[in-house]
Amino acid sequence: MTTKLVGTQSVSDGPVDSELSIRSSFVDAFRNHPAGVSIITATGDDGPAGITSSSLISISADPAVLAFSLQSLRGSARAIASARSFVVHLANSANERLAATFATRGAVRFGDDMPWSLLPTGEPFLHGTGHALRAVPLNATTCGSAVIVTARVVDVIYPQQVSEPLVYHDRTYRNLSPHNISSKEGTSHD
């Protein structure tokens, strides 16, 4: 068995493929790692703004803290990075088109055909998603070309109906099957 390694340290006696770069190998690795899909919305200087994110993570439950990364500070990402609060919508299986819209540069967001409203606190709220988490930023850390945002969740808006989540894998939105590989009871993942 040969281990292909890209970088400076070897973990096996196999040959190192010098043509692969760390960046392209890293992108390929995460392209094959499924991630949950969320849509983050805020009100900016030019009105409502939003992006699709597959980088959302839970940091802590007590206090409730989440984090996500922004890959640039242009357009909607800039509005979210500078907002005093925002809403993280957890996408469900019915939100593929919505996620694609918020992921497409220049797409019309918050149009007449999109069910949304402003919360009493001023953030844009997308109807028909899974749980929505209203949050206030705690910290923004530059890391390479990205900015990592941590935020404290201050409100949780429950969906009208809980549906299967939407995930992003290999550059495609996918729905999870309702059939699990293992049951919740009796299986340890430690």
N, CA and C of each residue as an Amber inpcrd file, in Angstrom:
protein
   570
   0.8430000  -1.1770000   0.0000000   0.0000000   0.0000000   0.0000000
   0.8940000   1.2470000   0.0000000   0.5980000   2.1530000  -0.8990000
   1.3580000   3.3930000  -1.0100000   0.5020000   4.5390000  -0.4950000
   1.0720000   5.3550000   0.3720000   0.3950000   6.5470000   0.8750000
   0.8630000   7.7270000   0.0710000  -0.0880000   8.4250000  -0.5620000
   0.2550000   9.6260000  -1.3150000   0.2730000  10.7920000  -0.3520000
   1.3560000  11.5070000  -0.3060000   1.5100000  12.6220000   0.6030000
   1.8560000  13.8680000  -0.1800000   1.2060000  14.9320000   0.1630000
   1.5150000  16.2180000  -0.4360000   1.9910000  17.1040000   0.6980000
   3.1890000  17.5910000   0.6160000   3.7210000  18.4340000   1.6740000
   5.1520000  18.0730000   1.9960000   5.5370000  18.3380000   3.2200000
   6.9460000  18.2100000   3.5630000   7.2640000  17.0220000   4.4460000
   6.2630000  16.3860000   5.0610000   6.5470000  15.2620000   5.9330000
   6.0060000  13.9890000   5.3290000   6.7530000  12.9030000   5.4840000
   6.3400000  11.6180000   4.9500000   5.8160000  10.7330000   6.0660000
   4.7080000  10.0350000   5.7990000   4.1520000   9.1100000   6.7660000
   4.2980000   7.6720000   6.3100000   4.8720000   7.4510000   5.1450000
   5.1130000   6.0930000   4.6530000   6.3420000   6.1100000   3.7590000
   6.6990000   4.9500000   3.3070000   7.8560000   4.8460000   2.4230000
   7.4880000   5.0760000   0.9650000   6.2060000   5.3690000   0.6910000
   5.7510000   5.5480000  -0.6800000   6.2600000   6.8280000  -1.3040000
   6.1560000   6.9320000  -2.6170000   6.6220000   8.1350000  -3.3180000
   5.7190000   9.3280000  -3.0460000   6.2800000  10.5080000  -3.0870000
   5.5380000  11.7510000  -2.9090000   5.2440000  12.3220000  -4.2920000
   3.9860000  12.6160000  -4.5580000   3.5830000  13.1930000  -5.8400000
   3.7930000  14.6970000  -5.7660000   4.8740000  15.1780000  -6.3470000
   5.2330000  16.5910000  -6.2160000   4.3490000  17.5140000  -7.0540000
   3.5400000  16.9770000  -7.9750000   2.7160000  17.8380000  -8.8220000
   1.4430000  18.3050000  -8.1230000   1.0430000  17.6060000  -7.0790000
  -0.1530000  18.0350000  -6.3590000   0.2230000  19.1130000  -5.3630000
  -0.5970000  20.1020000  -5.2460000  -0.3280000  21.1600000  -4.2750000
  -1.1710000  20.9160000  -3.0290000  -0.7440000  21.4710000  -1.9220000
  -1.5200000  21.3630000  -0.6920000  -2.9100000  21.9640000  -0.9030000
  -2.9840000  23.1150000  -1.5620000  -4.2780000  23.7690000  -1.7560000
  -5.2460000  22.8840000  -2.5230000  -4.8330000  22.3540000  -3.6510000
  -5.7560000  21.5440000  -4.4520000  -6.1090000  20.2430000  -3.7410000
  -5.1760000  19.6700000  -3.0220000  -5.4640000  18.4520000  -2.2620000
  -6.4170000  18.7460000  -1.1100000  -6.2290000  19.8780000  -0.4540000
  -7.1080000  20.2980000   0.6390000  -8.5240000  20.5070000   0.1050000
  -8.6490000  21.2170000  -1.0090000  -9.9600000  21.4580000  -1.6200000
 -10.6160000  20.1320000  -1.9930000  -9.8450000  19.2230000  -2.5680000
 -10.3760000  17.9150000  -2.9600000 -10.8560000  17.1320000  -1.7450000
 -10.0780000  17.1740000  -0.6650000 -10.4650000  16.4520000   0.5510000
 -11.7990000  16.9690000   1.0810000 -11.9610000  18.2900000   1.1630000
 -13.2060000  18.8460000   1.6930000 -14.3480000  18.7670000   0.6880000
 -14.0410000  18.6760000  -0.5820000 -15.0910000  18.4710000  -1.5890000
 -15.7740000  17.1240000  -1.3610000 -15.0250000  16.1850000  -0.8170000
 -15.5580000  14.8440000  -0.5620000 -16.0110000  14.6590000   0.8770000
 -16.0820000  15.7410000   1.6280000 -16.5580000  15.7020000   3.0110000
 -17.8950000  16.4330000   3.0720000 -18.9890000  15.7430000   3.3670000
 -20.2900000  16.4260000   3.3740000 -20.3910000  17.4400000   4.4950000
 -21.1120000  18.5230000   4.2230000 -21.2950000  19.5820000   5.2150000
 -22.7390000  20.0430000   5.1960000 -23.2350000  20.4270000   6.3500000
 -24.5660000  21.0000000   6.4290000 -24.6070000  22.3450000   5.7170000
 -25.7680000  22.7280000   5.2620000 -25.9390000  23.9750000   4.5150000
 -26.7540000  24.9500000   5.3680000 -26.2710000  26.1760000   5.4280000
 -27.0180000  27.2310000   6.1090000 -27.0420000  28.4710000   5.2250000
 -27.9940000  29.3230000   5.4820000 -28.0860000  30.6020000   4.7800000
 -28.0690000  31.6750000   5.8650000 -27.1090000  32.5740000   5.7610000
 -26.9240000  33.6050000   6.7720000 -27.4000000  34.9340000   6.1980000
 -28.2800000  35.6060000   6.9240000 -28.8390000  36.8630000   6.4460000
 -28.6280000  37.9720000   7.4740000 -28.5090000  39.1840000   6.9710000
 -28.3430000  40.3680000   7.8220000 -28.8600000  41.5700000   7.0500000
 -29.0260000  42.6570000   7.7540000 -29.3860000  43.9060000   7.1050000
 -28.1350000  44.7730000   7.0310000 -27.7610000  45.1400000   5.8050000
 -26.5910000  45.9800000   5.5950000 -26.9880000  47.3880000   5.2240000
 -26.0110000  48.1810000   4.8780000 -26.2670000  49.5700000   4.4800000
 -27.1630000  49.6680000   3.2540000 -27.0920000  48.6530000   2.3670000
 -27.8830000  48.6590000   1.1410000 -29.1350000  47.8040000   1.2400000
 -29.5180000  47.4030000   2.4490000 -30.7160000  46.5840000   2.6280000
 -30.3590000  45.1590000   3.0140000 -31.3050000  44.2200000   2.7970000
 -31.0670000  42.8400000   3.2100000 -29.9500000  42.1950000   2.3850000
 -29.1560000  41.3580000   3.0540000 -28.0530000  40.6580000   2.4030000
 -28.0280000  39.2290000   2.9190000 -27.4640000  38.3270000   2.1290000
 -27.3810000  36.9400000   2.5780000 -26.4150000  36.1290000   1.7590000
 -25.8840000  35.0750000   2.3750000 -24.9760000  34.1430000   1.7150000
 -25.3260000  32.7160000   2.1150000 -24.9110000  31.7710000   1.3050000
 -24.9890000  30.3610000   1.6500000 -23.6560000  29.9590000   2.2600000
 -23.7200000  29.1590000   3.3110000 -22.5050000  28.7280000   3.9930000
 -22.5470000  27.2260000   4.2580000 -21.4120000  26.5750000   4.0600000
 -21.2830000  25.1710000   4.4660000 -20.2160000  25.0410000   5.5450000
 -19.8700000  26.1590000   6.1790000 -18.8220000  26.1420000   7.2030000
 -19.3560000  26.3000000   8.6230000 -20.6740000  26.3250000   8.8020000
 -21.2520000  26.5440000  10.1130000 -20.9060000  25.4060000  11.0730000
 -20.4780000  25.7760000  12.2870000 -20.2320000  24.7780000  13.3230000
 -20.7870000  25.2680000  14.6560000 -21.1290000  24.3250000  15.5040000
 -21.5370000  24.5980000  16.8690000 -20.2750000  24.6330000  17.7180000
 -20.1030000  25.6870000  18.4980000 -18.9360000  25.8120000  19.3650000
 -19.2760000  25.3940000  20.7870000 -20.4050000  25.8620000  21.3020000
 -20.7730000  25.6260000  22.6930000 -22.2870000  25.6820000  22.8130000
 -22.8280000  24.9010000  23.7620000 -24.2610000  24.9740000  24.0280000
 -24.5540000  25.8920000  25.2080000 -23.5780000  26.0800000  26.0950000
 -23.7790000  26.9100000  27.2720000 -22.5500000  27.7580000  27.5280000
 -22.4840000  28.9650000  27.0170000 -23.5340000  29.6590000  26.2640000
 -23.5950000  29.1430000  24.8220000 -24.7180000  29.3840000  24.1810000
 -24.9070000  28.9360000  22.7980000 -24.0520000  29.7960000  21.8730000
 -23.0210000  29.1860000  21.2800000 -22.0940000  29.9000000  20.4000000
 -21.8960000  29.0790000  19.1340000 -21.8900000  29.7570000  18.0050000
 -21.6400000  29.1280000  16.7120000 -20.5040000  29.8680000  16.0100000
 -20.0250000  29.2840000  14.9210000 -18.9820000  29.9350000  14.1180000
 -19.1850000  29.5690000  12.6570000 -18.6930000  30.4330000  11.7700000
 -18.7000000  30.1830000  10.3310000 -17.5870000  31.0230000   9.7210000
 -17.2500000  30.7080000   8.4840000 -16.2210000  31.5000000   7.8120000
 -16.8150000  32.2540000   6.6350000 -16.2280000  33.4020000   6.3750000
 -16.5610000  34.2080000   5.2010000 -15.3320000  34.1960000   4.3080000
 -15.5080000  33.8760000   3.0350000 -14.3690000  33.7380000   2.1370000
 -13.9110000  35.0540000   1.5290000 -14.6870000  36.0790000   1.6890000
 -14.2920000  37.4060000   1.2050000 -15.0200000  38.4310000   2.0530000
 -14.6670000  39.6670000   1.8860000 -15.4060000  40.7180000   2.5770000
 -15.9750000  41.6890000   1.5460000 -16.5810000  41.1140000   0.5050000
 -17.2490000  41.8950000  -0.5310000 -18.7430000  41.6190000  -0.4550000
 -19.5130000  42.5380000  -0.9460000 -20.9510000  42.3500000  -1.1070000
 -21.6570000  41.8930000   0.1520000 -22.4100000  40.8030000   0.0210000
 -23.1990000  40.2790000   1.1350000 -22.3300000  39.8320000   2.3010000
 -21.1680000  39.2650000   2.0190000 -20.2720000  38.8310000   3.0940000
 -19.8170000  40.0260000   3.9300000 -19.5690000  41.1380000   3.2840000
 -19.1810000  42.3580000   4.0140000 -20.3260000  42.8180000   4.9190000
 -21.5560000  42.7740000   4.4110000 -22.7150000  43.1850000   5.2140000
 -22.8610000  42.2900000   6.4460000 -22.6560000  40.9970000   6.2830000
 -22.7590000  40.0680000   7.4160000 -21.6270000  40.3050000   8.4050000
 -20.4150000  40.5100000   7.8960000 -19.2540000  40.7240000   8.7680000
 -19.3920000  41.9900000   9.6000000 -20.0980000  42.9810000   9.0940000
 -20.2150000  44.2490000   9.8270000 -21.5550000  44.4030000  10.5450000
 -22.4330000  43.4020000  10.4440000 -23.7600000  43.5030000  11.0570000
 -23.6910000  43.3690000  12.5730000 -24.6000000  44.0450000  13.2440000
 -24.7030000  43.9390000  14.7070000 -25.4110000  42.6570000  15.1220000
 -26.1500000  42.0450000  14.1800000 -26.8130000  40.7610000  14.4090000
 -27.1520000  40.1670000  13.0520000 -27.3790000  38.8730000  13.0220000
 -27.7350000  38.1800000  11.7860000 -28.5260000  36.9310000  12.1380000
 -29.0960000  36.2980000  11.1110000 -29.8640000  35.0730000  11.3030000
 -29.2110000  33.9650000  10.4780000 -28.9540000  32.8500000  11.1520000
 -28.4050000  31.6610000  10.4970000 -29.5670000  30.6910000  10.3150000
 -29.9600000  30.4740000   9.0580000 -31.0580000  29.5670000   8.7270000
 -30.4600000  28.1990000   8.3890000 -30.8780000  27.1580000   9.0940000
 -30.4080000  25.8100000   8.7990000 -31.2680000  25.2650000   7.6630000
 -30.6440000  25.0160000   6.5270000 -31.3880000  24.6210000   5.3320000
 -31.9220000  23.1910000   5.4590000 -33.1060000  22.9850000   4.9110000
 -33.6810000  21.6420000   4.8870000 -33.8140000  21.1670000   3.4400000
 -34.3450000  19.9690000   3.2820000 -34.3960000  19.3410000   1.9610000
 -35.1860000  20.1410000   0.9300000 -36.0520000  21.0250000   1.3550000
 -36.8400000  21.8380000   0.4210000 -36.1170000  23.1240000   0.0200000
 -34.9290000  23.3680000   0.5430000 -34.2470000  24.6510000   0.3450000
 -33.1070000  24.6260000  -0.6620000 -33.0380000  23.6310000  -1.5210000
 -31.9430000  23.5460000  -2.4910000 -31.8890000  24.7760000  -3.3910000
 -33.0030000  25.1860000  -3.9430000 -33.0380000  26.3590000  -4.8260000
 -32.6610000  27.6290000  -4.0670000 -33.1550000  27.7540000  -2.8410000
 -32.8430000  28.8980000  -2.0020000 -31.3370000  28.9640000  -1.7250000
 -30.7450000  27.8320000  -1.3750000 -29.2990000  27.7790000  -1.1100000
 -28.5170000  28.1460000  -2.3630000 -28.9410000  27.6270000  -3.5140000
 -28.2520000  27.9410000  -4.7700000 -28.3530000  29.4320000  -5.0940000
 -29.4940000  30.0310000  -4.8360000 -29.6670000  31.4660000  -5.0860000
 -28.7010000  32.2860000  -4.2460000 -28.6060000  31.9790000  -2.9520000
 -27.7420000  32.7560000  -2.0640000 -26.2610000  32.4310000  -2.2700000
 -25.9660000  31.3680000  -3.0010000 -24.5760000  31.0130000  -3.3020000
 -24.1010000  31.6050000  -4.6250000 -25.0170000  32.1290000  -5.4260000
 -24.6840000  32.6240000  -6.7650000 -24.4430000  34.1310000  -6.7400000
 -23.2440000  34.5170000  -7.1130000 -22.9010000  35.9440000  -7.1690000
 -23.8090000  36.6430000  -8.1790000 -24.3920000  37.7460000  -7.7640000
 -25.2470000  38.5370000  -8.6500000 -26.6860000  38.0640000  -8.7320000
 -27.0380000  36.9600000  -8.0740000 -28.4160000  36.4630000  -8.1220000
 -29.3390000  37.4180000  -7.3630000 -30.5960000  37.4730000  -7.7850000
 -31.5870000  38.3040000  -7.1080000 -32.0030000  37.5860000  -5.8290000
 -31.6990000  38.2370000  -4.7190000 -32.0580000  37.7050000  -3.4040000
 -33.1420000  38.5960000  -2.8150000 -33.9880000  38.0300000  -2.0060000
 -35.0740000  38.7790000  -1.3660000 -36.0260000  39.3680000  -2.3980000
 -36.2630000  38.6320000  -3.4860000 -37.2050000  39.0670000  -4.5190000
 -38.6380000  38.7720000  -4.1140000 -39.5550000  39.1820000  -4.9880000
 -40.9820000  38.9810000  -4.7300000 -41.3730000  37.5060000  -4.6820000
 -40.6030000  36.6500000  -5.3550000 -40.9260000  35.2190000  -5.3810000
 -40.3180000  34.4580000  -4.2010000 -39.6450000  35.1600000  -3.3020000
 -38.9950000  34.5280000  -2.1540000 -39.7480000  34.9190000  -0.8840000
 -40.3040000  33.9330000  -0.1550000 -41.0230000  34.2820000   1.0760000
 -40.0640000  34.6660000   2.2050000 -40.0780000  35.9550000   2.5510000
 -39.2180000  36.4520000   3.6190000 -39.8710000  37.6630000   4.2540000
 -39.3900000  38.0150000   5.4200000 -39.8730000  39.2050000   6.1120000
 -38.7610000  39.6890000   7.0350000 -38.9360000  40.8750000   7.5770000
 -37.9830000  41.3850000   8.5580000 -38.4710000  40.9990000   9.9520000
 -37.5660000  40.4970000  10.7740000 -37.8960000  40.2390000  12.1670000
 -38.0950000  41.5730000  12.8870000 -38.7760000  41.5960000  14.0110000
 -38.9280000  42.8490000  14.7770000 -37.5760000  43.4730000  15.1480000
 -36.5210000  42.6420000  15.1900000 -35.1790000  43.1330000  15.5160000
 -34.4240000  43.6190000  14.2740000 -35.0380000  43.5220000  13.0830000
 -34.4740000  44.1120000  11.8770000 -33.7500000  43.1890000  10.9220000
 -33.5660000  41.9130000  11.2660000 -32.8550000  41.0000000  10.3540000
 -33.8330000  40.3600000   9.3670000 -33.3550000  40.0730000   8.1360000
 -34.1830000  39.3600000   7.1740000 -34.3630000  37.9030000   7.6230000
 -35.6100000  37.4250000   7.5850000 -35.9370000  36.0530000   7.9660000
 -36.5210000  35.3340000   6.7610000 -35.9330000  34.2050000   6.4060000
 -36.3960000  33.3980000   5.2770000 -37.3980000  32.3600000   5.7800000
 -38.6030000  32.3850000   5.2270000 -39.6410000  31.4330000   5.6280000
 -39.3920000  30.0870000   4.9500000 -39.7330000  29.0020000   5.6510000
 -39.6700000  27.6750000   5.0570000 -38.3480000  26.9480000   5.2350000
 -37.4460000  27.4880000   6.0240000 -36.1890000  26.7880000   6.2890000
 -36.3510000  25.9500000   7.5630000 -35.2760000  25.3120000   7.9730000
 -35.2730000  24.6210000   9.2550000 -35.1550000  25.6550000  10.3680000
 -34.5940000  25.2400000  11.4880000 -34.3990000  26.1710000  12.6010000
 -33.6270000  27.4000000  12.1290000 -33.9440000  28.5420000  12.7170000
 -33.2240000  29.7830000  12.4220000 -32.6520000  30.2970000  13.7380000
 -31.3830000  30.6630000  13.7060000 -30.6760000  31.0860000  14.9030000
 -30.2920000  32.5520000  14.7670000 -30.9190000  33.4090000  15.5700000
 -30.5380000  34.8280000  15.5510000 -29.3400000  34.9720000  16.4660000
 -28.2950000  35.6130000  15.9650000 -27.0430000  35.6690000  16.7040000
 -26.4090000  37.0490000  16.6300000 -25.5800000  37.3270000  17.6260000
 -24.8040000  38.5680000  17.6520000 -23.3180000  38.1890000  17.6150000
 -22.5350000  38.9010000  16.8210000 -21.1220000  38.5310000  16.6810000
 -20.3380000  38.7470000  17.9730000 -19.4110000  37.8360000  18.2120000
 -18.5040000  37.9450000  19.3460000 -17.1130000  38.3590000  18.8880000
 -16.6650000  37.7250000  17.7860000 -15.2840000  37.8990000  17.3570000
 -15.1800000  37.6230000  15.8610000 -14.2730000  38.2860000  15.1990000
 -13.9470000  38.0100000  13.7940000 -12.4290000  37.9000000  13.7080000
 -11.9640000  36.7660000  13.2130000 -10.5280000  36.5010000  13.1460000
 -10.1350000  36.2390000  11.7040000  -9.1610000  36.9770000  11.2080000
  -8.6580000  36.7390000   9.8590000  -7.7570000  35.5020000   9.8920000
  -8.0030000  34.6190000   8.9620000  -7.2310000  33.3850000   8.8620000
  -7.0010000  33.1110000   7.3780000  -5.7840000  33.3810000   6.8840000
  -5.5340000  33.2820000   5.4520000  -6.3800000  34.3110000   4.7310000
  -7.1000000  33.8630000   3.7090000  -7.9600000  34.7820000   2.9600000
  -9.3800000  34.8300000   3.5120000  -9.6480000  34.0940000   4.5850000
 -10.9950000  34.0290000   5.1500000 -11.0710000  34.7800000   6.4690000
 -12.3040000  35.0120000   6.8980000 -12.5710000  35.5840000   8.2090000
 -13.4640000  34.5870000   8.9410000 -13.0550000  34.2140000  10.1480000
 -13.8490000  33.3060000  10.9680000 -14.6390000  34.1460000  11.9570000
 -15.9600000  33.9780000  11.9180000 -16.8590000  34.7390000  12.7750000
 -17.4090000  33.8050000  13.8510000 -17.2920000  34.2010000  15.1190000
 -17.9790000  33.5020000  16.1990000 -19.1150000  34.3990000  16.6580000
 -20.2190000  33.7710000  17.0740000 -21.3990000  34.5470000  17.4580000
 -22.1810000  33.8310000  18.5450000 -22.8010000  34.6210000  19.4020000
 -23.6510000  34.0930000  20.4690000 -25.0920000  34.0530000  19.9630000
 -25.7340000  32.9050000  20.1110000 -27.1290000  32.7570000  19.6930000
 -28.0140000  33.3690000  20.7750000 -28.8880000  34.2910000  20.3570000
 -29.7580000  34.9840000  21.3040000 -31.2320000  34.6070000  21.1430000
 -31.6020000  34.0190000  20.0080000 -32.9650000  33.5440000  19.7630000
 -32.9120000  32.3280000  18.8530000 -33.8260000  31.3940000  19.0710000
 -33.9950000  30.2450000  18.1770000 -35.4290000  30.2730000  17.6820000
 -35.5810000  30.2660000  16.3620000 -36.9040000  30.2580000  15.7340000
 -37.1310000  28.8510000  15.1990000 -38.1700000  28.2030000  15.6950000
 -38.4640000  26.8310000  15.2990000 -39.1700000  26.8000000  13.9490000
 -38.8920000  25.7730000  13.1460000 -39.5740000  25.6560000  11.8440000
 -41.0140000  25.1920000  12.0390000 -41.8510000  25.4530000  11.0340000
 -43.2270000  24.9760000  11.0910000 -43.2600000  23.4570000  11.0230000
 -42.2790000  22.8980000  10.3060000 -42.1960000  21.4470000  10.1560000
 -40.7250000  21.0680000  10.0710000 -40.3240000  20.0310000  10.7950000
 -38.9420000  19.5660000  10.7330000 -38.8160000  18.6300000   9.5340000
 -37.8380000  18.9010000   8.6790000 -37.5920000  18.0980000   7.4780000
 -36.1540000  17.6000000   7.4710000 -35.8620000  16.7320000   6.5270000
 -34.4900000  16.2560000   6.3850000 -33.5790000  17.4310000   6.0580000
 -32.3470000  17.4040000   6.5540000 -31.4240000  18.5120000   6.2880000
 -30.8790000  18.4770000   4.8650000 -30.4020000  19.6050000   4.4220000
 -29.7220000  19.7360000   3.1410000 -28.2300000  19.7190000   3.4160000
 -27.4870000  18.9350000   2.6430000 -26.0340000  18.8920000   2.7970000
 -25.3790000  19.2200000   1.4580000 -24.1180000  19.6050000   1.5500000
 -23.3420000  19.9350000   0.3510000 -22.2020000  18.9260000   0.2730000
 -22.1140000  18.2090000  -0.8500000 -21.0850000  17.1930000  -1.0300000
 -20.7070000  17.1310000  -2.5040000 -19.4210000  17.1870000  -2.7640000
 -18.8920000  17.0830000  -4.1230000 -19.5580000  18.0850000  -5.0640000
 -19.6450000  19.3410000  -4.5880000 -20.1900000  20.4750000  -5.3400000
 -21.6680000  20.3140000  -5.7210000 -22.3910000  19.5190000  -4.9320000
 -23.8000000  19.2670000  -5.2060000 -24.5880000  19.3030000  -3.9050000
 -25.7780000  19.8990000  -3.9460000 -26.6730000  19.8470000  -2.7930000
 -27.3380000  18.4900000  -2.7850000 -27.4290000  17.9000000  -1.5910000
 -28.0250000  16.5700000  -1.4510000 -28.9070000  16.5300000  -0.2080000
 -29.9040000  15.6480000  -0.2580000 -30.7640000  15.4130000   0.8960000
 -30.3030000  14.1500000   1.5860000 -30.3550000  14.1470000   2.8980000
 -30.0100000  12.9460000   3.6350000 -31.1950000  12.0000000   3.6450000
 -30.9070000  10.7320000   3.5530000 -31.9370000   9.7110000   3.6270000
 -32.4640000   9.6380000   5.0530000 -33.7500000   9.3650000   5.2140000
 -34.2670000   9.2190000   6.5770000 -33.7740000   7.9380000   7.2550000
 -33.1130000   7.0610000   6.5190000 -32.5830000   5.8150000   7.0800000
 -31.1670000   6.0590000   7.5810000 -30.9570000   5.7660000   8.8620000
 -29.6370000   5.9460000   9.4420000 -28.8310000   4.6640000   9.3710000
 -27.5220000   4.8020000   9.3520000 -26.6450000   3.6330000   9.3590000
 -26.7030000   2.9500000  10.7170000 -26.7650000   3.7260000  11.7870000
 -26.8460000   3.1540000  13.1300000 -27.9250000   3.8760000  13.9120000
 -28.4380000   3.1950000  14.9110000 -29.4670000   3.8200000  15.7360000
 -28.8300000   4.7690000  16.7230000 -29.6320000   5.6360000  17.3040000
 -29.1160000   6.5960000  18.2800000 -28.7230000   5.8970000  19.5650000
 -29.4100000   4.8270000  19.9220000 -29.1050000   4.1180000  21.1620000
 -28.0520000   3.0360000  20.9140000 -27.1660000   2.9090000  21.8650000
 -26.2400000   1.7800000  21.8620000 -25.0510000   1.9070000  20.9480000
 -24.8940000   2.9770000  20.2300000 -23.7500000   3.1250000  19.3280000
 -22.8980000   4.2970000  19.7790000 -21.6490000   3.9990000  20.0060000
 -20.7280000   5.0480000  20.4100000 -19.8860000   5.4760000  19.2270000
 -19.7000000   6.7660000  19.0790000 -18.8860000   7.3020000  17.9890000
 -17.6210000   7.9260000  18.5240000 -17.2600000   7.6030000  19.7680000
 -16.0340000   8.1720000  20.3740000 -14.8060000   7.4870000  19.8550000
